[in-house]
Every structure is written in structure tokens, then in C-alpha cells.
GROMACS .gro file of C-alpha atoms in nm:
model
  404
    1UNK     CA    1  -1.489   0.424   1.464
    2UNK     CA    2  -1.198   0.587   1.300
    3UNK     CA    3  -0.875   0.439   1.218
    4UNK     CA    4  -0.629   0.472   1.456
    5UNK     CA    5  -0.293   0.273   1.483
    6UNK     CA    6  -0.178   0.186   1.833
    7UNK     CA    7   0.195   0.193   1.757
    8UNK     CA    8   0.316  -0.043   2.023
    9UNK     CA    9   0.003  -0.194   2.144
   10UNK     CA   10  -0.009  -0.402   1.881
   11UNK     CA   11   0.211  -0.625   1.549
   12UNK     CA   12   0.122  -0.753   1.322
   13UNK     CA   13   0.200  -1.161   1.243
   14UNK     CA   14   0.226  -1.214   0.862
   15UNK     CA   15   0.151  -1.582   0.762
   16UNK     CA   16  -0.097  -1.807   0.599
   17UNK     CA   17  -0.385  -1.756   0.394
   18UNK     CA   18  -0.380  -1.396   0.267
   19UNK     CA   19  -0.702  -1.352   0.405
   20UNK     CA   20  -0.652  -1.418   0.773
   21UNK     CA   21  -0.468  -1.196   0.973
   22UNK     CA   22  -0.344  -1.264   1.337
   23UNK     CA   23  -0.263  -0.949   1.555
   24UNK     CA   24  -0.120  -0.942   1.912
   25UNK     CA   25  -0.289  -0.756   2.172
   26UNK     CA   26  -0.243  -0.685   2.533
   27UNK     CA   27  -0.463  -0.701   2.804
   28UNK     CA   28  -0.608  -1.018   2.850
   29UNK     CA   29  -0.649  -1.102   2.501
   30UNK     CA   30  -0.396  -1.276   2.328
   31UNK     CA   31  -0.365  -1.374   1.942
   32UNK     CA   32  -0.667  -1.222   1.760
   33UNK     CA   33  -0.795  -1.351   1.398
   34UNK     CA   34  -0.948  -1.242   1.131
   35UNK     CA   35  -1.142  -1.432   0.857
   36UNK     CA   36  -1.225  -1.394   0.545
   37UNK     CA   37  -1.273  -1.756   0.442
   38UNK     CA   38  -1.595  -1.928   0.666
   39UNK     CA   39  -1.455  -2.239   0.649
   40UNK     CA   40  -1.094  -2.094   0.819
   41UNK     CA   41  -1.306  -1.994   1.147
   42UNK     CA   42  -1.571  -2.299   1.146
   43UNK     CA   43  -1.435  -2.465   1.423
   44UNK     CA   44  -1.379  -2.168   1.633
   45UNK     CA   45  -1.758  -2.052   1.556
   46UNK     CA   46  -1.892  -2.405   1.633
   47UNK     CA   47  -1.727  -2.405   1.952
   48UNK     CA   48  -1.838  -2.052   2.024
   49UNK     CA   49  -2.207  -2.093   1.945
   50UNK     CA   50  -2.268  -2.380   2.147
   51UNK     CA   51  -2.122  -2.258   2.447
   52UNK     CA   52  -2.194  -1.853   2.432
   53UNK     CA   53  -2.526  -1.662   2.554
   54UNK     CA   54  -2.641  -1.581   2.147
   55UNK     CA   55  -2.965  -1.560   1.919
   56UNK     CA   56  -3.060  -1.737   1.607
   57UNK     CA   57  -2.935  -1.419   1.430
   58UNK     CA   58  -2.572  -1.529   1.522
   59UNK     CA   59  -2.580  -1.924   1.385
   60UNK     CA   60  -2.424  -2.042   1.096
   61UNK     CA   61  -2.783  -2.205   0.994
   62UNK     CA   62  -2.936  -1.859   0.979
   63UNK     CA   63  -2.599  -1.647   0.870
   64UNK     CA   64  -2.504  -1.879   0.563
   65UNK     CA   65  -2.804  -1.832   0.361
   66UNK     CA   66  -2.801  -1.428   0.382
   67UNK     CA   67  -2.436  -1.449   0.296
   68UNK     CA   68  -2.492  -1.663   0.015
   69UNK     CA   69  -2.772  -1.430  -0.137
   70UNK     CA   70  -2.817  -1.104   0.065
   71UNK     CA   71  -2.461  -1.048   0.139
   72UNK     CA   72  -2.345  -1.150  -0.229
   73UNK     CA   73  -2.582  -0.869  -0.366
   74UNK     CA   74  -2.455  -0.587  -0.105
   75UNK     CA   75  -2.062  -0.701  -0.220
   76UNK     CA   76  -2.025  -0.776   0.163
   77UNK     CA   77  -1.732  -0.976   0.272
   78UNK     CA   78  -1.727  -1.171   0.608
   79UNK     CA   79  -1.481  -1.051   0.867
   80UNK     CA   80  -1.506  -1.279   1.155
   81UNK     CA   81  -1.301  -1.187   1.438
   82UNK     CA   82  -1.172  -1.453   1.688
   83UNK     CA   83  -1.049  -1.327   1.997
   84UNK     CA   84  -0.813  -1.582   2.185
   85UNK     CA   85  -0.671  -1.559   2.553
   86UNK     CA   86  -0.344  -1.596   2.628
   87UNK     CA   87  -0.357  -1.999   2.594
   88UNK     CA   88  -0.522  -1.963   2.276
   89UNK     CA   89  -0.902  -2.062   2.399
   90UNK     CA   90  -1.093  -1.845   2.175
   91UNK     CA   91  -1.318  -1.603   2.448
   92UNK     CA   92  -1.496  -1.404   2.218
   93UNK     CA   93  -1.626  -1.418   1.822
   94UNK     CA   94  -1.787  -1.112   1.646
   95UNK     CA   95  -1.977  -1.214   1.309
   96UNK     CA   96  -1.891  -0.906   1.113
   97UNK     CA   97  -1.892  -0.795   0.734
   98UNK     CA   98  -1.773  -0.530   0.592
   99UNK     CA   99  -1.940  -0.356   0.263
  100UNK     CA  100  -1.881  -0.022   0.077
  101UNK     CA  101  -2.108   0.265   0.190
  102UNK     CA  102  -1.975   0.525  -0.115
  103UNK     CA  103  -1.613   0.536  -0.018
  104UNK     CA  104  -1.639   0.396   0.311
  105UNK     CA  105  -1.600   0.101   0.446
  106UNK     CA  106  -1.858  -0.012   0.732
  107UNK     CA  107  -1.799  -0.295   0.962
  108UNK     CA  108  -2.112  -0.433   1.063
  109UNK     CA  109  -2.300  -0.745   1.213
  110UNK     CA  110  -2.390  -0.992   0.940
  111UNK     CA  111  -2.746  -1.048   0.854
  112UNK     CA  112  -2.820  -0.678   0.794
  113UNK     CA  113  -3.210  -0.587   0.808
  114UNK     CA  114  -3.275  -0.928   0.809
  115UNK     CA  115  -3.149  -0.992   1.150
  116UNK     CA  116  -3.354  -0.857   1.496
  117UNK     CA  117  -3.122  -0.918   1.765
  118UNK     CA  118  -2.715  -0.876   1.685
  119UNK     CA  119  -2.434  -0.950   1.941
  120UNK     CA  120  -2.118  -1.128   1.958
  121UNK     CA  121  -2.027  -1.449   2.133
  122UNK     CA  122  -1.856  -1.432   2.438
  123UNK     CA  123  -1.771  -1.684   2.645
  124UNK     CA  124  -1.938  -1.763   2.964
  125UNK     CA  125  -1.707  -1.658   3.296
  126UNK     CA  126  -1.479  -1.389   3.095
  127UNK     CA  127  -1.537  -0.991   3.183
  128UNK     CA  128  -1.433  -0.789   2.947
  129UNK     CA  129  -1.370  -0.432   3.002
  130UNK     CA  130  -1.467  -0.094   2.772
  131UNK     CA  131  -1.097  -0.085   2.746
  132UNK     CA  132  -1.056  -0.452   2.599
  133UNK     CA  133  -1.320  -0.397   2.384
  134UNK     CA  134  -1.218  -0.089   2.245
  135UNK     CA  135  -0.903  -0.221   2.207
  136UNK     CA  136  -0.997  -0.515   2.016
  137UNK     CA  137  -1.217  -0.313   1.785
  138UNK     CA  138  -0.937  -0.062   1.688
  139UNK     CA  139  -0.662  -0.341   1.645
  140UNK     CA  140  -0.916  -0.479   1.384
  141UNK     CA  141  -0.963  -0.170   1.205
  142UNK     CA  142  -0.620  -0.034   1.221
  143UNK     CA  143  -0.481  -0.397   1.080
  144UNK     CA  144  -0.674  -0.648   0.935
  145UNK     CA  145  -0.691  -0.653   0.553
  146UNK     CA  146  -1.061  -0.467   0.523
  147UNK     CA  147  -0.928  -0.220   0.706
  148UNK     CA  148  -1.292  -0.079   0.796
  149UNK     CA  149  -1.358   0.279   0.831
  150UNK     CA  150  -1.610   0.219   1.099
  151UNK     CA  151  -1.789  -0.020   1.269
  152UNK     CA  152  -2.184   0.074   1.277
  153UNK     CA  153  -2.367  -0.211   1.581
  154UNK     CA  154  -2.694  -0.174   1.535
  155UNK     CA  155  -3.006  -0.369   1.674
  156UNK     CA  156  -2.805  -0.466   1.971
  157UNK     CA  157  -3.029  -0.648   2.280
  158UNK     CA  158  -2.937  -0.520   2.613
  159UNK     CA  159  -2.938  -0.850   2.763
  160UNK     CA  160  -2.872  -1.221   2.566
  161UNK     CA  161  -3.027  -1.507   2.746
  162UNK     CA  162  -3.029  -1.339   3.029
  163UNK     CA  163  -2.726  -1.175   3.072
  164UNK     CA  164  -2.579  -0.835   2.994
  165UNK     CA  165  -2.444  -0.783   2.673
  166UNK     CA  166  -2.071  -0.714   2.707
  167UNK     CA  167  -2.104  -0.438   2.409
  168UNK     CA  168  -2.351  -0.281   2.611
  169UNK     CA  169  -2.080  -0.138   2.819
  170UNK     CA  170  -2.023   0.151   2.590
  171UNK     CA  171  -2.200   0.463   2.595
  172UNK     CA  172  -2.538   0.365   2.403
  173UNK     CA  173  -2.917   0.521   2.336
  174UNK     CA  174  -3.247   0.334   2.288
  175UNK     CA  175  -3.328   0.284   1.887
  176UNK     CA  176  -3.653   0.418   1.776
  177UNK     CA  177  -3.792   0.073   1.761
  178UNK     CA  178  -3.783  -0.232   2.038
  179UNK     CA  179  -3.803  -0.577   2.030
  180UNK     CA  180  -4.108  -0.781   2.187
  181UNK     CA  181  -4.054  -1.117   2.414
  182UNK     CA  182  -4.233  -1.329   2.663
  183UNK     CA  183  -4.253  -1.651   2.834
  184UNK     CA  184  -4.445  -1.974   2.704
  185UNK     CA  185  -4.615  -2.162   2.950
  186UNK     CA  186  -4.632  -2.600   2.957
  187UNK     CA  187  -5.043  -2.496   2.920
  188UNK     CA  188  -5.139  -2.331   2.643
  189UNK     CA  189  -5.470  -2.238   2.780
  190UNK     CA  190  -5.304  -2.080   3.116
  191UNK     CA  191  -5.056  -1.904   2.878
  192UNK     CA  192  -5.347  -1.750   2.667
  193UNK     CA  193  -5.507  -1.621   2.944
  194UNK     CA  194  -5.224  -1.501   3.123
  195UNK     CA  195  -5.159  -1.294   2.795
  196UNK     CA  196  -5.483  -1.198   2.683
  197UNK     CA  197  -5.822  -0.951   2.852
  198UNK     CA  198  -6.116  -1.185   2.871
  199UNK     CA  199  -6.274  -0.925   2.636
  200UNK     CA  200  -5.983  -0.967   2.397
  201UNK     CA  201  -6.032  -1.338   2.396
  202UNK     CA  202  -6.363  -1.328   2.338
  203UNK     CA  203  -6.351  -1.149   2.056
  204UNK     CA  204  -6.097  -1.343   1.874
  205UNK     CA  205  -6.294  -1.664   1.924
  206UNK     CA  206  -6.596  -1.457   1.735
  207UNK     CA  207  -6.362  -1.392   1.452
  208UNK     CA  208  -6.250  -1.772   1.469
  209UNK     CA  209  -6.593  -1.860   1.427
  210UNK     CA  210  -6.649  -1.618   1.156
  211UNK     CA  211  -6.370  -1.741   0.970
  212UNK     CA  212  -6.530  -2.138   1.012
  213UNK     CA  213  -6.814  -2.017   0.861
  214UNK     CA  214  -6.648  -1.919   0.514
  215UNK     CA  215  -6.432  -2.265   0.535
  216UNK     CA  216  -6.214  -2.504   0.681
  217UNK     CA  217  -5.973  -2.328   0.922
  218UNK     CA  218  -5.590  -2.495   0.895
  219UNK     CA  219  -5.225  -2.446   0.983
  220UNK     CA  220  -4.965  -2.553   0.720
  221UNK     CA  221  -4.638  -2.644   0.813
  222UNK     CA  222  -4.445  -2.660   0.472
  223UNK     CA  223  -4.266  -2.989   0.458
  224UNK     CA  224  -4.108  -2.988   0.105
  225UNK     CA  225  -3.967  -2.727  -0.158
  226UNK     CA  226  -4.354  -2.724  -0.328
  227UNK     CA  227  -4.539  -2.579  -0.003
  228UNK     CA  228  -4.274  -2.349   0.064
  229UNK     CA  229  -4.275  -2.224  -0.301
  230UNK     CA  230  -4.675  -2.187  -0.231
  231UNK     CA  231  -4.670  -2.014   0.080
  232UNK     CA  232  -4.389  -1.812  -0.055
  233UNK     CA  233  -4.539  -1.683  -0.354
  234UNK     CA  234  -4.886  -1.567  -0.137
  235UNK     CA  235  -4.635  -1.370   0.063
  236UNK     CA  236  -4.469  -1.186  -0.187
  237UNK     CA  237  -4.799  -1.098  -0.375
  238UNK     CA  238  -4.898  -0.993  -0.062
  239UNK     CA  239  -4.637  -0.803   0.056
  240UNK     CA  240  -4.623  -0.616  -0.303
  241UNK     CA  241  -4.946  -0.557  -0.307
  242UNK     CA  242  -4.955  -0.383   0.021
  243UNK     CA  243  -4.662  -0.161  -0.010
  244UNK     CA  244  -4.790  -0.013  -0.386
  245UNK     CA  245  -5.144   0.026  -0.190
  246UNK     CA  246  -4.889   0.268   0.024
  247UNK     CA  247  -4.671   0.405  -0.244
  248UNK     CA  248  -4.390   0.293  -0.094
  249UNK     CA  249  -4.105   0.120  -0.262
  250UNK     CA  250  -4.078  -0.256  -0.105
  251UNK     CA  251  -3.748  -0.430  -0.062
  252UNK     CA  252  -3.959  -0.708  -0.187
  253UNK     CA  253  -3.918  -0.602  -0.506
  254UNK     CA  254  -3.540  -0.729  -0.574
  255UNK     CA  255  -3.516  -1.102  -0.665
  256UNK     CA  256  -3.217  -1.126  -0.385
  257UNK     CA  257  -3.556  -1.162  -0.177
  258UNK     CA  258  -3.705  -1.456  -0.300
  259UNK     CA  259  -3.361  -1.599  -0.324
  260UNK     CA  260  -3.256  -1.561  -0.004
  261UNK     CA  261  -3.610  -1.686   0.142
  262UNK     CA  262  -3.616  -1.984  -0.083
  263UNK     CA  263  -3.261  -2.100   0.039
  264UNK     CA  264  -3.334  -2.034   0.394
  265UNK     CA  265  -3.712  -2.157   0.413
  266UNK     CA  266  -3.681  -2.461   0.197
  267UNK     CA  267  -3.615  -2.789   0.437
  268UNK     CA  268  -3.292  -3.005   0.388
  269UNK     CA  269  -3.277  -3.348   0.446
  270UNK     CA  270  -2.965  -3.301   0.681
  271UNK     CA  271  -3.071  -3.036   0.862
  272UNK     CA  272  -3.368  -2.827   1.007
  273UNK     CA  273  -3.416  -2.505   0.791
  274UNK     CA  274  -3.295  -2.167   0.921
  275UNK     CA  275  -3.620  -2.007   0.909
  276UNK     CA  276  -3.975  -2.200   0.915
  277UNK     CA  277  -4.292  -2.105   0.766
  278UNK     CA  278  -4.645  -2.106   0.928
  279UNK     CA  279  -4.964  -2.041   0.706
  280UNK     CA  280  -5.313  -2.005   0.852
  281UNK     CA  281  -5.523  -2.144   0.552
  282UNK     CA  282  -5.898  -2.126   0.459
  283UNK     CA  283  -5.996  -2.376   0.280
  284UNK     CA  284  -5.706  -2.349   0.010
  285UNK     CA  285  -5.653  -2.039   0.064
  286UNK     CA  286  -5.352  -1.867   0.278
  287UNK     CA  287  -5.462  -1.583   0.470
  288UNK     CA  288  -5.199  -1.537   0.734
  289UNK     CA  289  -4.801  -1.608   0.725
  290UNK     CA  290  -4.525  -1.567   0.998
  291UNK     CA  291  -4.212  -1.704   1.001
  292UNK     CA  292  -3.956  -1.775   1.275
  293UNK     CA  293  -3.662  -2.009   1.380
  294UNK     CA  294  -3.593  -2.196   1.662
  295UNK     CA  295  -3.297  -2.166   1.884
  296UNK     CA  296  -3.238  -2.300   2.254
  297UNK     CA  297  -3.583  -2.353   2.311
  298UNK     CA  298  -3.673  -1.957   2.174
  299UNK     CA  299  -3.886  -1.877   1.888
  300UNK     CA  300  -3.754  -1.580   1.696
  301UNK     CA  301  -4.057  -1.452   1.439
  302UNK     CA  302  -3.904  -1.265   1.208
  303UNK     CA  303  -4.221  -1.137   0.941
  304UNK     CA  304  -4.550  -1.200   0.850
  305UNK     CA  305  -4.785  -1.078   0.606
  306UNK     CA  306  -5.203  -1.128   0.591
  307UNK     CA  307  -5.464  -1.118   0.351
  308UNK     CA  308  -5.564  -0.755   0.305
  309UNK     CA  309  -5.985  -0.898   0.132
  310UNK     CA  310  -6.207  -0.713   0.328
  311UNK     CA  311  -6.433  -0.970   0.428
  312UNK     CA  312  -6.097  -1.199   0.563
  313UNK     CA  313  -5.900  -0.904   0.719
  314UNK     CA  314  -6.205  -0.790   0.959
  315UNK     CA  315  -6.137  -1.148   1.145
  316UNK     CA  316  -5.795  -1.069   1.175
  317UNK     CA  317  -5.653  -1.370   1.070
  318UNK     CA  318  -5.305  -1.223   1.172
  319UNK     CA  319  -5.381  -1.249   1.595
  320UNK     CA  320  -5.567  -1.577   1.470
  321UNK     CA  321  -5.273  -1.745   1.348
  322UNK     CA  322  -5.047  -1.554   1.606
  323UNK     CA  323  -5.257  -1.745   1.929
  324UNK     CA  324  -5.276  -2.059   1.726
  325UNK     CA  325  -4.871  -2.073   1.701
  326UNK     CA  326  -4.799  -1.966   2.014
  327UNK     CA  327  -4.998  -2.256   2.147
  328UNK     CA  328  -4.850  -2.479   1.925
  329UNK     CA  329  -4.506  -2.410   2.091
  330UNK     CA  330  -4.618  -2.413   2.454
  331UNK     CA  331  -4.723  -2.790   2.340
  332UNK     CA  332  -4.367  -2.840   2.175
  333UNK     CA  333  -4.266  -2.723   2.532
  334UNK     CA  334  -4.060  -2.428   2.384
  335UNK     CA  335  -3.998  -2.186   2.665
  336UNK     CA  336  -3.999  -1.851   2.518
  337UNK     CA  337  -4.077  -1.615   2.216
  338UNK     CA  338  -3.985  -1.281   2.090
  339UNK     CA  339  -4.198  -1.068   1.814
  340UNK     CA  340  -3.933  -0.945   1.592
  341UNK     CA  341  -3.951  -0.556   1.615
  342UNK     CA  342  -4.286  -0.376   1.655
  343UNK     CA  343  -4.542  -0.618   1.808
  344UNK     CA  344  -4.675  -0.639   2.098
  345UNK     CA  345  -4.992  -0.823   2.187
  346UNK     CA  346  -4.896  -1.104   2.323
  347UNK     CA  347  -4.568  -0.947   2.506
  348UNK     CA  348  -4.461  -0.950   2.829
  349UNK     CA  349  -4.045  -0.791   2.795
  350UNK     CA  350  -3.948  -0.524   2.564
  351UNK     CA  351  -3.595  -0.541   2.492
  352UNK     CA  352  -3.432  -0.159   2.410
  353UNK     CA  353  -3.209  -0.177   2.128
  354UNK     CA  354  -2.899   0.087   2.043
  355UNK     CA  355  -2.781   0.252   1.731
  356UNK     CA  356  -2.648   0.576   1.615
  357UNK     CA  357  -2.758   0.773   1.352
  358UNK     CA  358  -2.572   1.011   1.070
  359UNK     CA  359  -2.782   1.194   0.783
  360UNK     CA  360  -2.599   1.309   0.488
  361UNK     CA  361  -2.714   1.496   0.220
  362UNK     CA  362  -2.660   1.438  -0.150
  363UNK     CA  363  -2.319   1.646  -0.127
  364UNK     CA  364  -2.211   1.432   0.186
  365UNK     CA  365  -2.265   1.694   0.402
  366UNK     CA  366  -2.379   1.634   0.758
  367UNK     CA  367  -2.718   1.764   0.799
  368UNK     CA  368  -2.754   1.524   1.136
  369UNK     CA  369  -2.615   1.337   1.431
  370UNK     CA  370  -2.758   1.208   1.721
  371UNK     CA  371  -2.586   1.160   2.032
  372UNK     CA  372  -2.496   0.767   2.032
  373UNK     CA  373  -2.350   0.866   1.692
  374UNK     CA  374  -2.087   1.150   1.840
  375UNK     CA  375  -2.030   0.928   2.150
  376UNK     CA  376  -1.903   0.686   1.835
  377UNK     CA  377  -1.706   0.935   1.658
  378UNK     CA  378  -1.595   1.094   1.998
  379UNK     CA  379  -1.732   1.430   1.922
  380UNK     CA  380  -1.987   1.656   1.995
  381UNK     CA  381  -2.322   1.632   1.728
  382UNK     CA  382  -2.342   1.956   1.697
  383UNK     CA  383  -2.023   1.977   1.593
  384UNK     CA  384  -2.072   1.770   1.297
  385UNK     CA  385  -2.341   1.960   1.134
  386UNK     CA  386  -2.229   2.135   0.773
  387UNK     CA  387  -1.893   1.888   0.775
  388UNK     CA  388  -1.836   1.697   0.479
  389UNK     CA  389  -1.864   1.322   0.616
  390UNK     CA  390  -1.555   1.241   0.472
  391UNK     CA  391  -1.389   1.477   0.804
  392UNK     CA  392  -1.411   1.164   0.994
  393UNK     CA  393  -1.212   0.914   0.759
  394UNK     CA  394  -0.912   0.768   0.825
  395UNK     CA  395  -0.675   1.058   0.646
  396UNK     CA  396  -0.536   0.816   0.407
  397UNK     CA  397  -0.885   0.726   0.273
  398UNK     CA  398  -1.032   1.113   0.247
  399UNK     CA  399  -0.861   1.178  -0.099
  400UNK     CA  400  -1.108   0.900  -0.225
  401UNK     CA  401  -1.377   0.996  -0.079
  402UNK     CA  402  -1.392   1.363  -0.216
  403UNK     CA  403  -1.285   1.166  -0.536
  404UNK     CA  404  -1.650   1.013  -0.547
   0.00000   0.00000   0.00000
């Protein structure tokens, strides 16, 4: 969204920290925050994620780690924004950060690829129009500090828990890609079936029993730094291996990877860690990997990588481990489950997600838009085509962005 100052819809409260702003809106929102600092908006983000509709991908569990490794390579700097009412109850909480794209700034969701499912907190029993929305969006941009040049929402779920997304409101496509969920059952057995062609069962049990015959079949659980260094380093030579057998350049590659993994994977004595590791092991040998967190009785799997040997891959030790996990939660009496984005065997939901989309070329000249992205901007996408990008910056920012 471009900047644009509301003149008297909105002041601006000096004070404090230099890194927190407070800005007066109308409507039904009252003071409005901005943080820089994590530990400024703790309480309000405790208070806000135990009582909002939210994913993992909004926790401080799962958001600290990618800060602390992901977000610290990309130069991103939080901007959480705490919406209060009138009597100061905070009603809504974005997790944003904003990072330099050239000489732009985006405001986005933090967690960036690594997150499936991004929304903000909003509490339970307040509407909130397009207009407050809107509103609150554009008194951000036009006065906190960062001063974003737009706000790119991607990955948004149309529904959280079960009710609508309030961002939804706004004019919105399906993304190219969806994200898979369905319901666990108390029996695993009943669940398996209710998921699952006879004939597809069947076979699966034939590549179990294939698999038994080269070795013990297990499932690891990593319980200390050592195992998750183990079942860490089989994924990455996986994962490498598989995306040079494609000639394609793997975001694997950058040590930021195994960084942020380590910190997030590795369990603490205090607490549970923000993502969990399951291996499917032969013998000694790790053939299958997912990974997942826990959150309100919801497992989020978030990636997975298999053993690519012929003789291994044939059995599918992927689905094997898959069906053995899934079972393992119906036990744990978790109550639901959602693939990350692009499975779908054992599915029953598919949640559309919304984005827009802008292609540039090398000279920053648009060469694409599609429609979410002009319902963004407020323009036509044909409209946009040959314009230098830089047409849609605040106009105290364009000087620097021809500069570069």
C-alpha cells in the first residue's frame, strides 16, 4: 500500500522509547503501537495469543527463533502493531517486519517462507470493518518510524480455527498453491480408513513389509541436541542432494538454514521446542523426516525430506512415516492436522490462500501484475505494465529509488 497521510484522522504522540510509536485513530480503535523492541509488546502478545483464533506461525515459540537467525540475515526489523480500543484493551496484534526490497520498504508477516499460515490476532467478539482495517494499516505506514512502502500479506488462511479471517475482508484471489488439513480421529485405525482406499492401504502395508525385510522399522523422536544434530544433518544431505539432482539452487544451501533449524528443533529444558522432528529409521539408518509443531491441539507439518536409494524410495517410506505419525497423534488425542502447502493424501479441507503478485525486470520495469496486486495498489494491472516500479512509491522515497 502506498503512503498516504490522513491529515486529521490521525497525530501523532511523541514519547518513550524511540522505537515505539503511539498514533490516535478514530473509529473504534483507540491508541495504536508500534514496536520495535519484542520485549516492549510481550505482554500485549501474550495476552493476545492466548485468547485470539491464531496458528503456530503467529507464537512467540515459533517467531523468536526465525527472528533470531532468518530475520537477522534478511536485515528485517520487527514492527508489531498493537491495536487498543478506546479503554486501552488491546483488540488486535499484527506480527509484522519490515525489510528492504532494493529501495523499498515491505511490511510483511514475520516468519517469511518459513511460515504456512499468516494472520493477525484479533480478539474474539470485535468486528472490524474494511474501513478500520484500512485505516489502521495506512496510520502505520504513514507514521510509525519504518515508515513501510507497502505491506505485501501473503499465505493468508481464509478461515483461523474456524472463523473468518478479518483480513479476508479485502478484495483477495486464491495463491497458486493451498494448504492441506483434516480431522484426527480418538481411533487411529477408524481414522486410517476413513482417509485411505482399501487398495491404497493395502499397498502401503506391502511396502511396510518390504521395508521389515531389509531391517528394523523405527520412529525417532529426538530428545537431546545429539539426535537432532543427526536427524538434521540426513536432512540437509538430503535435501542438497535432491535439489543439485534438479539443478536447482536450494535455499538449503545458506548456513542461516541450519542455524535457524538447530535453534528451533533443539529441545530446552524450560520449554517444548518450536518445531519437532520425526525420523522413520531402518535399522540406523533415517529414511524419512517431517517436522511439525503443536498448537491448540493442531499439528502444523512444515517439511520433510526422504531417502531418494532406489531400493528404499520404491516403499515410499515418506506415506510410511506420514500414516505412522498421524496415528501417533490420534493416540496423543490431538484433534487435527494440516500438510503444510502441497500435500494431500491424507486431506480432507483445503484451505485457499491470497497474495498478489508484481514482476519486475532487471531495469524495475513492470513486466506483470495480477489482479489481487492492482486491487492493492488501487489500479488497474494493465495499467502497470512498462512503469518503472518506483511510480508507486511514496513521492518522497522515488528520488532513491531511481538512485539505485
Amino acid at each position: 500500500m502506498p503512503h498516504e497521510h490522513l491529515g486529521g484522522h490521525l497525530r501523532l504522540e511523541e514519547g518513550g522509547c524511540s522505537h515505539q510509536r503511539r498514533i490516535g485513530a478514530e473509529r473504534k480503535l483507540g491508541r495504536i503501537d508500534v514496536h520495535e523492541n519484542l520485549v516492549d509488546g510481550a505482554a500485549a502478545w501474550s495476552e493476545m495469543e492466548a485468547l485470539c483464533p491464531a496458528t503456530v506461525y503467529q507464537t512467540r515459540r515459533f517467531l523468536l527463533p526465525w527472528l533470531a537467525t532468518h530475520g537477522a540475515d534478511a536485515c528485517v526489523t520487527p514492527m508489531i502493531v498493537v491495536a487498543h480500543d478506546a479503554q486501552g484493551i488491546p483488540v488486535a496484534l499484527l506480527p509484522f517486519g519490515v525489510a528492504k526490497s532494493g529501495p523499498a520498504r515491505i511490511a510483511g508477516f514475520l516468519g517469511g517462507a518459513d511460515s504456512n499460515a499468516n494472520v493477525g490476532l484479533f480478539r474474539p467478539g470485535v468486528d472490524f470493518s474494511a474501513a478500520d482495517l484500512e485505516s489502521l494499516l495506512r496510520a502505520v505506514a504513514a507514521k510509525s518510524r519504518l515508515r513501510p512502502d507497502a505491506f505485501l500479506l501473503v499465505n493468508q488462511p481464509l478461515t483461523i480455527e474456524g472463523r473468518p479471517n478479518p483480513l479476508d475482508i479485502f478484495p483477495h484471489q486464491d495463491a497458486a498453491s493451498f494448504c492441506h488439513s483434516g480431522s484426527l480421529a480418538a481411533d487411529p485405525a477408524a481414522f486410517i480408513a476413513g482417509r485411505l482406499s482399501k487398495d491404497t492401504a493395502k499397498k502401503l502395508r506391502k511396502k511396510r513389509k518390504r521395508l521389515e525385510g531389509m531391517g528394523k522399522l523405527g520412529l525417532l523422536r529426538p530428545a537431546s541436541a545429539l539426535e537432532v544434530a543427526r536427524i538434521l544433518d540426513v536432512f540437509f544431505a538430503l535435501k542438497l542432494a535432491r535439489f543439485r539432482e534438479k539443478n536447482i539452487r536450494s535455499p538449503f544451501e545458506a548456513p542461516v538454514a541450519r542455524s535457524y533449524l538447530e535453534r528451533a528443533c533443539t529441545p530446552r529444558t524450560e520449554r517444548t521446542p518450536s518445531i519437532e522432528l520425526y525420523a522413520l529409521t531402518l535399522g540406523e539408518r533415517i529414511i524419512a523426516i517431517f517436522a511439525g509443531s503443536e498448537h491448540r491441539g493442531h499439528l502444523h507439518l512444515m517439511f520433510n525430506a526422504f531417502d531418494m536409494d532406489a531400493e528404499i524410495s520404491r516403499s515410499s517410506p515418506g506415506d510410511l512415516l506420514l500414516q505412522w505419525l498421524l496415528e501417533e497423534k490420534c493416540r496423543e488425542g490431538l484433534k487435527s492436522f494440516d500438510l503444510g502447502i502441497g500435500e494431500a493424501r491424507f486431506a480432507d479441507v483445503v484451505l485457499a490462500l491470497h497474495e498478489g503478485i508484481w514482476v519486475i525486470d532487471r531495469d524495475g520495469i513492470t513486466v506483470f501484475a495480477n489482479p489481487r496486486m492492482g486491487e492493492i495498489l488501487g489500479v488497474e494491472p494493465a495499467t502497470m505494465i512498462g512503469r518503472p516500479f518506483v511510480d508507486y512509491f511514496h513521492p518522497d522515497d522515488r528520488a532513491a529509488g531511481v538512485h539505485q
